[in-house]
Coordinates of C-alpha atoms and ligand atoms in Angstrom, one line a residue:
M1 CA 126.4 -110.9 -132.9
S2 CA 125.3 -111.6 -136.5
T3 CA 122.3 -113.9 -137.1
L4 CA 124.6 -116.5 -138.5
D5 CA 126.8 -116.4 -135.4
L6 CA 123.7 -116.5 -133.2
L7 CA 122.4 -119.6 -135.1
A8 CA 125.8 -121.3 -134.8
T9 CA 125.9 -120.7 -131.0
G10 CA 122.4 -122.1 -130.7
E11 CA 123.2 -125.1 -132.8
T12 CA 126.2 -126.1 -130.6
A13 CA 124.2 -125.7 -127.4
L14 CA 121.2 -127.6 -128.8
A15 CA 123.3 -130.4 -130.1
S16 CA 125.0 -130.8 -126.7
A17 CA 121.6 -131.0 -125.0
F18 CA 120.1 -133.4 -127.6
D19 CA 122.2 -135.0 -130.2
F20 CA 119.5 -136.0 -132.6
D21 CA 121.9 -136.8 -135.5
A22 CA 123.5 -139.6 -133.4
L23 CA 120.2 -141.4 -133.6
L24 CA 120.3 -141.8 -137.4
T25 CA 122.1 -144.5 -139.3
E26 CA 125.1 -143.7 -141.4
E27 CA 122.9 -143.9 -144.6
E28 CA 120.3 -141.6 -143.1
R29 CA 122.9 -139.1 -142.0
G30 CA 124.3 -139.1 -145.5
W31 CA 121.0 -138.0 -146.9
Q32 CA 120.5 -135.6 -144.0
Q33 CA 123.9 -133.9 -144.7
R34 CA 123.2 -133.6 -148.4
A35 CA 119.9 -131.8 -147.7
R36 CA 121.5 -129.7 -145.0
R37 CA 124.2 -128.5 -147.4
V38 CA 121.5 -127.6 -150.0
A39 CA 119.5 -125.7 -147.3
R40 CA 122.5 -123.8 -145.9
E41 CA 124.4 -123.1 -149.1
Q42 CA 121.6 -122.6 -151.6
I43 CA 118.4 -121.7 -149.8
M44 CA 119.3 -119.8 -146.6
P45 CA 121.4 -117.1 -148.2
V46 CA 118.6 -116.0 -150.5
I47 CA 115.4 -117.0 -148.7
E48 CA 114.7 -113.7 -146.9
D49 CA 114.9 -111.8 -150.3
D50 CA 112.8 -114.4 -152.0
F51 CA 110.2 -114.4 -149.3
E52 CA 110.1 -110.6 -149.5
A53 CA 109.9 -110.6 -153.3
R54 CA 107.4 -113.5 -153.4
H55 CA 109.8 -115.3 -155.6
F56 CA 110.1 -119.1 -156.1
R57 CA 113.7 -119.7 -157.2
E58 CA 113.2 -122.3 -159.9
E59 CA 116.9 -122.5 -160.7
L60 CA 117.4 -124.4 -157.5
I61 CA 115.3 -127.4 -158.8
P62 CA 118.2 -129.0 -160.7
L63 CA 120.5 -128.8 -157.7
I64 CA 117.9 -130.5 -155.5
A65 CA 117.2 -133.1 -158.1
A66 CA 120.9 -133.8 -158.6
E67 CA 121.1 -134.6 -154.9
G68 CA 118.5 -137.3 -155.5
L69 CA 115.9 -135.7 -153.2
L70 CA 112.8 -135.8 -155.6
G71 CA 110.8 -139.0 -155.0
M72 CA 113.8 -140.3 -153.1
H73 CA 111.7 -142.9 -151.2
I74 CA 110.3 -144.5 -154.4
Q75 CA 111.9 -147.7 -155.7
G76 CA 113.1 -147.8 -159.3
Y77 CA 112.2 -145.5 -162.2
G78 CA 115.3 -143.3 -161.6
C79 CA 114.4 -142.8 -157.9
A80 CA 116.8 -143.7 -155.0
G81 CA 114.6 -146.0 -153.0
A82 CA 115.8 -144.5 -149.7
S83 CA 114.3 -145.2 -146.4
A84 CA 111.3 -143.3 -145.0
T85 CA 113.5 -142.1 -142.1
A86 CA 116.1 -140.8 -144.5
Y87 CA 113.3 -138.9 -146.4
G88 CA 112.0 -137.5 -143.1
A89 CA 115.5 -136.2 -142.2
V90 CA 115.7 -134.5 -145.6
C91 CA 112.3 -132.8 -145.0
L92 CA 113.5 -131.5 -141.6
E93 CA 116.7 -130.0 -143.1
L94 CA 114.8 -128.3 -146.0
E95 CA 112.1 -126.9 -143.7
A96 CA 114.8 -125.6 -141.3
A97 CA 115.5 -123.2 -144.2
D98 CA 111.9 -122.6 -145.3
S99 CA 108.6 -124.5 -145.4
G100 CA 108.2 -123.6 -149.1
W101 CA 111.2 -125.8 -150.1
R102 CA 110.0 -128.8 -148.1
T103 CA 106.6 -128.3 -149.7
F104 CA 108.3 -128.4 -153.1
V105 CA 109.7 -131.9 -152.5
S106 CA 106.4 -132.9 -150.8
V107 CA 104.3 -131.9 -153.8
Q108 CA 106.7 -133.3 -156.3
G109 CA 107.7 -136.5 -154.5
S110 CA 105.1 -137.4 -151.9
L111 CA 102.0 -136.3 -153.9
A112 CA 102.4 -136.2 -157.7
M113 CA 105.1 -138.9 -158.0
S114 CA 103.6 -141.1 -155.2
A115 CA 100.2 -141.0 -157.0
I116 CA 101.8 -142.3 -160.2
S117 CA 104.0 -144.8 -158.3
K118 CA 101.2 -146.2 -156.3
F119 CA 98.4 -146.3 -158.8
G120 CA 100.0 -145.9 -162.3
S121 CA 100.6 -148.5 -164.9
E122 CA 104.1 -149.6 -165.9
E123 CA 103.8 -147.3 -169.0
Q124 CA 102.7 -144.3 -166.9
K125 CA 105.5 -144.9 -164.4
N126 CA 108.2 -145.2 -167.1
E127 CA 106.8 -142.2 -168.9
W128 CA 106.8 -139.8 -166.0
L129 CA 108.8 -140.9 -162.9
P130 CA 112.4 -140.7 -164.3
R131 CA 111.8 -137.2 -165.7
M132 CA 110.1 -136.1 -162.4
A133 CA 113.0 -137.5 -160.4
S134 CA 115.5 -135.6 -162.5
G135 CA 113.5 -132.4 -162.1
E136 CA 112.9 -132.2 -165.9
V137 CA 109.2 -132.4 -165.3
I138 CA 107.5 -130.8 -162.3
G139 CA 104.3 -132.3 -161.1
C140 CA 101.3 -131.0 -159.1
F141 CA 98.5 -132.7 -157.2
G142 CA 95.0 -131.3 -157.6
L143 CA 92.6 -132.4 -154.9
T144 CA 91.4 -129.3 -153.1
E145 CA 88.5 -127.2 -154.6
P146 CA 87.4 -123.7 -153.9
D147 CA 84.6 -124.9 -151.6
G148 CA 85.6 -126.7 -148.4
G149 CA 89.0 -128.2 -149.0
S150 CA 88.6 -130.2 -145.7
D151 CA 85.9 -132.3 -147.3
P152 CA 87.1 -133.8 -150.6
A153 CA 84.1 -136.0 -150.7
S154 CA 82.1 -133.0 -151.8
M155 CA 84.3 -132.7 -154.9
R156 CA 82.5 -131.0 -157.9
T157 CA 85.1 -131.5 -160.6
R158 CA 83.7 -134.2 -162.9
A159 CA 85.2 -136.5 -165.4
V160 CA 82.8 -137.9 -168.0
R161 CA 83.6 -140.8 -170.3
D162 CA 83.4 -139.9 -174.0
G163 CA 84.3 -142.8 -176.3
S164 CA 87.9 -143.7 -175.5
D165 CA 88.5 -140.4 -173.8
W166 CA 87.6 -138.6 -170.5
V167 CA 86.5 -135.0 -170.4
I168 CA 87.3 -133.2 -167.1
T169 CA 85.5 -130.0 -166.0
G170 CA 85.8 -128.1 -162.8
S171 CA 88.2 -126.1 -160.7
K172 CA 90.9 -126.7 -158.1
R173 CA 92.4 -124.2 -155.6
W174 CA 95.7 -123.9 -153.7
I175 CA 97.5 -126.4 -156.0
G176 CA 101.2 -126.2 -155.3
L177 CA 103.5 -125.7 -158.3
A178 CA 100.7 -125.9 -160.9
S179 CA 101.8 -122.9 -163.0
I180 CA 105.3 -124.4 -163.5
A181 CA 104.2 -128.0 -163.7
G182 CA 104.4 -130.1 -166.8
V183 CA 102.0 -132.6 -165.4
A184 CA 99.0 -132.5 -163.0
V185 CA 97.5 -135.4 -161.1
I186 CA 93.8 -134.4 -161.1
W187 CA 91.2 -136.0 -158.9
A188 CA 87.7 -135.9 -160.3
N189 CA 84.3 -137.4 -159.6
T190 CA 82.9 -139.9 -162.0
D191 CA 79.7 -142.1 -162.1
E192 CA 81.8 -144.8 -160.5
G193 CA 83.5 -142.6 -157.8
V194 CA 86.6 -140.5 -157.5
M195 CA 89.3 -141.2 -160.0
G196 CA 92.8 -139.8 -160.7
F197 CA 94.0 -138.6 -164.1
I198 CA 97.5 -137.7 -165.3
V199 CA 97.0 -134.5 -167.2
P200 CA 99.8 -132.8 -169.2
T201 CA 99.4 -129.1 -168.4
D202 CA 99.6 -128.1 -172.0
T203 CA 96.3 -129.9 -172.7
P204 CA 93.7 -127.5 -174.1
G205 CA 91.4 -126.2 -171.3
F206 CA 93.9 -126.5 -168.5
E207 CA 94.8 -123.2 -166.9
A208 CA 96.8 -122.5 -163.7
T209 CA 97.0 -119.0 -162.2
P210 CA 99.2 -118.3 -159.1
I211 CA 97.4 -117.1 -156.0
Q212 CA 98.5 -113.6 -155.1
G213 CA 98.5 -111.8 -151.8
K214 CA 99.9 -114.6 -149.6
L215 CA 101.5 -113.6 -146.3
A216 CA 102.8 -117.1 -145.8
M217 CA 104.7 -119.5 -148.2
R218 CA 105.7 -116.4 -150.2
A219 CA 108.8 -118.1 -151.7
S220 CA 106.7 -120.9 -153.2
I221 CA 103.8 -121.2 -155.7
Q222 CA 100.2 -122.2 -155.2
C223 CA 97.6 -121.8 -157.9
D224 CA 94.0 -121.8 -158.9
I225 CA 93.3 -124.3 -161.7
V226 CA 90.5 -124.2 -164.2
L227 CA 89.7 -127.4 -166.1
D228 CA 87.5 -126.4 -169.0
A229 CA 86.5 -129.6 -170.8
V230 CA 90.0 -131.0 -170.6
R231 CA 90.1 -134.1 -172.8
V232 CA 92.5 -137.0 -171.9
P233 CA 92.7 -140.6 -173.2
E234 CA 91.8 -143.6 -171.0
S235 CA 95.5 -144.3 -170.9
A236 CA 95.9 -141.1 -168.7
R237 CA 93.7 -142.6 -165.9
L238 CA 95.2 -144.0 -162.8
A239 CA 93.3 -147.2 -163.4
S240 CA 94.2 -149.2 -160.3
V241 CA 92.2 -147.1 -157.8
V242 CA 88.7 -145.8 -157.5
G243 CA 87.5 -143.8 -154.5
L244 CA 89.0 -141.4 -152.0
R245 CA 91.4 -144.0 -150.8
G246 CA 93.4 -143.0 -153.9
P247 CA 94.2 -139.4 -153.0
F248 CA 94.1 -140.1 -149.2
S249 CA 96.9 -142.7 -149.6
C250 CA 99.1 -139.9 -151.2
L251 CA 98.2 -137.5 -148.4
N252 CA 99.6 -140.1 -145.9
E253 CA 103.0 -139.7 -147.6
A254 CA 102.9 -135.9 -147.5
R255 CA 101.6 -135.7 -144.0
Y256 CA 104.4 -138.0 -142.9
G257 CA 107.0 -135.6 -144.4
I258 CA 105.4 -132.6 -142.6
V259 CA 105.7 -134.4 -139.2
W260 CA 109.5 -134.2 -139.7
G261 CA 109.7 -131.0 -141.7
V262 CA 108.1 -128.7 -139.1
M263 CA 110.7 -129.8 -136.5
G264 CA 113.2 -128.2 -138.8
A265 CA 111.4 -124.9 -138.6
A266 CA 111.2 -125.4 -134.8
R267 CA 114.9 -126.2 -134.6
T268 CA 115.9 -123.0 -136.4
C269 CA 113.7 -120.9 -134.1
L270 CA 115.0 -122.6 -131.0
Q271 CA 118.6 -122.1 -132.1
V272 CA 117.9 -118.4 -132.6
A273 CA 116.3 -118.2 -129.2
I274 CA 119.3 -119.8 -127.5
G275 CA 121.8 -117.6 -129.3
R276 CA 119.8 -114.5 -128.6
S277 CA 119.4 -115.3 -124.9
L278 CA 123.2 -115.1 -124.6
S279 CA 123.8 -112.1 -126.8
R280 CA 120.9 -109.7 -126.0
E281 CA 121.6 -107.6 -122.9
V282 CA 118.8 -105.9 -121.0
F283 CA 118.9 -104.6 -117.4
G284 CA 122.6 -104.9 -117.3
G285 CA 123.1 -108.4 -118.6
A286 CA 122.1 -111.2 -121.0
I287 CA 118.4 -112.1 -121.1
G288 CA 119.4 -115.7 -120.7
R289 CA 120.2 -115.0 -117.0
F290 CA 116.5 -114.5 -116.3
Q291 CA 114.7 -117.5 -114.9
I292 CA 111.7 -116.7 -117.1
T293 CA 113.9 -116.9 -120.2
Q294 CA 115.4 -120.2 -119.1
Q295 CA 111.9 -121.6 -118.5
K296 CA 110.9 -120.7 -122.1
L297 CA 114.1 -122.3 -123.5
A298 CA 113.5 -125.4 -121.4
D299 CA 109.9 -125.7 -122.5
M300 CA 110.9 -125.3 -126.2
L301 CA 113.7 -127.9 -125.8
L302 CA 111.1 -130.4 -124.4
E303 CA 108.7 -129.9 -127.2
Y304 CA 111.4 -129.9 -129.9
E305 CA 113.0 -133.1 -128.5
K306 CA 109.6 -134.9 -128.1
G307 CA 108.6 -133.8 -131.6
A308 CA 111.8 -134.9 -133.2
L309 CA 111.7 -138.3 -131.4
L310 CA 108.0 -138.7 -132.5
A311 CA 109.0 -138.1 -136.1
L312 CA 111.9 -140.6 -135.8
H313 CA 109.5 -143.2 -134.2
L314 CA 107.0 -142.7 -137.1
G315 CA 109.9 -143.1 -139.5
R316 CA 111.0 -146.3 -138.0
Q317 CA 107.4 -147.5 -138.0
K318 CA 107.0 -146.6 -141.7
D319 CA 110.2 -148.4 -142.6
A320 CA 108.9 -151.4 -140.8
G321 CA 105.6 -151.2 -142.8
A322 CA 103.7 -150.6 -139.6
L323 CA 102.7 -146.9 -139.8
T324 CA 99.0 -146.2 -139.6
P325 CA 97.1 -143.0 -140.7
T326 CA 96.1 -142.5 -137.1
Q327 CA 99.7 -142.3 -136.0
I328 CA 100.4 -139.8 -138.9
S329 CA 97.6 -137.6 -137.6
V330 CA 99.1 -137.7 -134.1
G331 CA 102.4 -136.6 -135.6
K332 CA 100.9 -133.9 -137.8
L333 CA 98.7 -132.4 -135.1
N334 CA 101.3 -132.4 -132.4
N335 CA 104.4 -131.4 -134.3
V336 CA 102.8 -128.5 -136.2
R337 CA 101.1 -127.3 -133.0
E338 CA 104.4 -127.3 -131.1
A339 CA 106.4 -125.8 -133.9
I340 CA 104.0 -122.9 -134.0
R341 CA 104.4 -122.5 -130.2
I342 CA 108.2 -122.6 -130.5
A343 CA 108.2 -120.0 -133.3
G344 CA 105.8 -117.7 -131.4
T345 CA 107.8 -117.9 -128.1
T346 CA 111.1 -117.2 -130.0
R347 CA 109.5 -114.2 -131.8
A348 CA 108.5 -112.7 -128.5
M349 CA 112.0 -113.3 -127.0
L350 CA 113.5 -111.3 -129.9
G351 CA 111.5 -108.2 -128.8
G352 CA 111.0 -105.6 -131.6
D353 CA 113.7 -107.1 -133.8
G354 CA 111.6 -110.3 -133.9
V355 CA 109.1 -108.7 -136.3
T356 CA 111.8 -107.9 -138.9
N357 CA 113.4 -110.2 -141.4
E358 CA 116.8 -109.8 -139.7
F359 CA 115.8 -113.1 -138.1
P360 CA 114.1 -116.0 -139.8
V361 CA 111.5 -116.5 -137.1
M362 CA 108.5 -114.5 -138.2
R363 CA 108.8 -116.0 -141.7
H364 CA 108.7 -119.5 -140.1
M365 CA 105.7 -118.4 -138.0
A366 CA 103.8 -117.3 -141.1
N367 CA 104.7 -120.4 -143.0
L368 CA 103.6 -122.7 -140.2
E369 CA 100.1 -121.1 -140.3
A370 CA 99.8 -122.5 -143.8
V371 CA 101.3 -125.9 -142.8
R372 CA 98.7 -126.0 -140.0
T373 CA 96.0 -125.6 -142.6
Y374 CA 97.1 -127.9 -145.4
E375 CA 97.2 -131.7 -145.5
G376 CA 94.3 -131.7 -143.1
T377 CA 93.8 -128.7 -140.7
D378 CA 94.4 -129.2 -137.0
D379 CA 90.7 -129.5 -136.5
I380 CA 90.5 -132.3 -139.1
H381 CA 93.4 -134.2 -137.5
A382 CA 91.8 -133.8 -134.0
L383 CA 88.5 -135.3 -135.5
I384 CA 90.4 -138.2 -137.2
L385 CA 91.9 -139.0 -133.7
G386 CA 88.5 -138.6 -132.1
R387 CA 87.0 -141.0 -134.6
A388 CA 89.8 -143.5 -133.9
L389 CA 89.2 -143.4 -130.2
T390 CA 85.4 -143.4 -130.1
G391 CA 84.4 -144.9 -133.4
I392 CA 82.2 -141.9 -134.0
A393 CA 82.8 -139.7 -137.1
A394 CA 82.1 -136.1 -136.0
F395 CA 83.0 -134.4 -139.3
S396 CA 79.5 -133.3 -140.1
Ligands
TGC401 P1 86.4 -141.7 -145.2 O1 85.0 -142.3 -145.2 O2 87.1 -141.6 -143.9 O3 87.3 -142.5 -146.2 C1 86.9 -142.7 -147.6 C2 87.8 -143.8 -148.1 O4 89.2 -143.4 -148.0 C3 89.8 -144.3 -147.1 N1 90.8 -143.6 -146.3 C4 92.1 -143.6 -146.3 N2 92.9 -144.4 -147.1 C5 94.2 -144.2 -147.0 N3 94.7 -143.3 -146.1 C6 94.0 -142.6 -145.3 N4 94.5 -141.7 -144.5 C7 92.6 -142.7 -145.4 N5 91.5 -142.1 -144.8 C8 90.4 -142.6 -145.3 C9 88.7 -145.0 -146.3 O5 89.1 -146.3 -145.9 C10 87.7 -145.1 -147.4 O6 88.0 -146.1 -148.3 P2 86.9 -147.1 -149.0 O7 87.7 -147.9 -149.9 O8 86.2 -147.7 -147.8 O9 86.0 -146.1 -149.7 O10 86.3 -140.3 -145.9 P3 85.7 -139.0 -145.4 O11 85.2 -138.3 -146.5 O12 84.8 -139.2 -144.2 O13 87.0 -138.3 -144.8 C11 87.0 -137.5 -143.8 C12 88.3 -136.7 -143.6 C13 88.0 -135.4 -142.9 C14 89.3 -137.5 -142.8 C15 89.0 -136.4 -145.0 O14 88.1 -135.8 -145.8 C16 90.3 -135.6 -144.9 O15 91.4 -136.1 -144.6 N6 90.2 -134.2 -145.1 C17 91.3 -133.4 -145.2 C18 91.6 -133.1 -146.7 C19 93.1 -132.8 -146.9 O16 94.0 -133.1 -146.1 N7 93.5 -132.3 -148.1 C20 94.9 -132.1 -148.4 C21 95.0 -131.7 -149.9 S1 96.7 -131.8 -150.5 C22 97.5 -130.6 -149.7 O17 97.1 -130.0 -148.8 C23 98.9 -130.4 -150.1 S2 99.7 -129.3 -149.1 C24 101.4 -129.3 -149.7 C25 102.3 -130.2 -149.0 O18 101.9 -131.4 -148.7 O19 103.4 -129.8 -148.7
FAD402 P1 88.0 -125.2 -145.1 O1 87.8 -126.7 -145.4 O2 87.0 -124.3 -145.6 O3 88.0 -125.0 -143.5 C1 87.8 -123.7 -142.9 C2 87.9 -123.9 -141.3 O4 86.8 -124.8 -140.9 C3 89.2 -124.5 -140.8 O5 89.5 -123.9 -139.6 C4 88.8 -126.0 -140.6 O6 89.6 -126.6 -139.6 C5 87.4 -125.9 -140.1 N1 86.6 -127.1 -140.4 C6 86.3 -127.7 -141.6 N2 85.6 -128.8 -141.4 C7 85.4 -128.9 -140.1 C8 84.8 -129.9 -139.3 N3 84.2 -130.9 -139.8 N4 84.8 -129.7 -137.9 C9 85.4 -128.6 -137.4 N5 86.0 -127.7 -138.1 C10 86.1 -127.8 -139.4 N6 95.5 -128.8 -151.9 C11 95.8 -129.6 -152.9 O7 95.0 -130.4 -153.3 N7 97.1 -129.6 -153.4 C12 98.1 -128.8 -153.0 O8 99.2 -128.9 -153.5 C13 97.8 -127.9 -151.9 N8 98.8 -127.1 -151.4 C14 98.5 -126.1 -150.5 C15 99.4 -125.2 -150.1 C16 99.0 -124.1 -149.2 C17 100.1 -123.1 -148.9 C18 97.7 -124.1 -148.7 C19 97.3 -123.0 -147.8 C20 96.8 -125.1 -149.0 C21 97.1 -126.1 -149.9 N9 96.2 -127.0 -150.4 C22 96.5 -127.9 -151.4 C23 94.8 -127.0 -149.8 C24 94.7 -127.4 -148.4 O9 94.7 -128.8 -148.3 C25 93.3 -126.9 -147.9 O10 93.5 -125.5 -147.7 C26 92.9 -127.5 -146.6 O11 92.6 -128.9 -146.8 C27 91.7 -126.8 -145.9 O12 90.7 -126.5 -146.8 P2 90.1 -125.0 -146.9 O13 91.3 -124.1 -147.0 O14 89.1 -125.0 -148.0 O15 89.4 -124.8 -145.5

């Protein structure tokens, strides 16, 4: 049975056990189907080659933009103003193909565009958002630094006022899309606290270099950034926020997308596991006839179904304006953890073939290790929840 046939078998069986799509509204399903089409027709056929070649296929950006997926949850400025649930469903479909493509819409829409949308002036929004929604301009979001990304409060990058300008000096690490970005949202410490700046990447002193040697997220780009006395005018500052509340508010958006996205990676793995359990014959019959195999499939179904329902619940909360950062941490910690387990169990069920790229599973496993680390590691989200429950911050 080909991998595609196997996925189709798994898809039918999974949908009959848990018809998630039926829980979405017609509008949400419309967005979901658009993203599913992009994932299946444009990403899945090339992703194994791109992952192997460490290639980010930039030519897909206009297609994704044409479907309205960039900054789709933002109102106005060329953005669709779709619901949070619709955006979540899109993240799930893209990550069912590869986490790198969900990260692409996250960095562009949830981080760079959200920062401008939340904290930018009318002029800044009009200047950047329509071109970012159309994919003409790619954005990046520079918060993490080489030392201790978990603790942005220790930020060393500094912005110093010089007349009507700001001069930014420092370095950032792991910044998605930076080498192809036209604009960077850079967070820097100042005498008054952390501030955000919209930095065109052709500004003298700005340099982004892709990080090499990645064994995860190989079909996407992350960079080191050096800021060597980068000079921007006061009009480039995101003037309506000072302090870490600024970048952290954007992280809420991206973490929310991850809660959904990783269930896409989990769904693909579970579909493979179901298909393979019916097609792989050992000891004279399909491995799906072993009780041990069925126990694994049942456990994976439980966690996939719970994770997808949790994502949907958070989506409905967000659409009602009631989603809290604590709830987002519950979703990020749980869903990434369970997606990693589902990918690992499926890989083992595939036997030796599971370590090849004949199946999408080991690629998802590797990607999910990166997802576990970014947007707050699992340890950090556990500590956020511990603080919420006890009132005691145990970060240091
Ligand atoms: P803390 O004292 O807790 O807070 C400082 C100020 O921020 C406010 N705040 C928040 N505001 C909005 N949303 C949240 N989730 C917020 N969390 C905190 C807080 O109210 C306070 O405001 P104010 O006005 O009183 O000053 O700050 P802390 O330094 O103790 O934070 C601790 C901790 C560990 C929670 C925080 O440092 C943290 O979350 N660390 C993880 C860093 C992280 O997640 N980085 C992600 C970088 S971007 C990325 O990874 C992109 S990956 C690509 C993709 O998304 O696909
Ligand atoms: P560290 O902070 O050095 O953590 C190392 C280990 O220590 C981890 O296991 C961590 O859980 C643990 N640890 C840290 N603090 C504590 C504590 N208080 N208690 C217990 N354990 C602790 N950043 C951006 O700004 N923009 C991006 O676009 C972006 N994209 C990314 C894409 C990828 C693929 C990756 C891998 C990262 C990306 N990041 C981005 C950075 C990401 O947010 C950081 O990697 C992450 O926040 C962790 O920081 P760190 O890697 O420096 O690990």
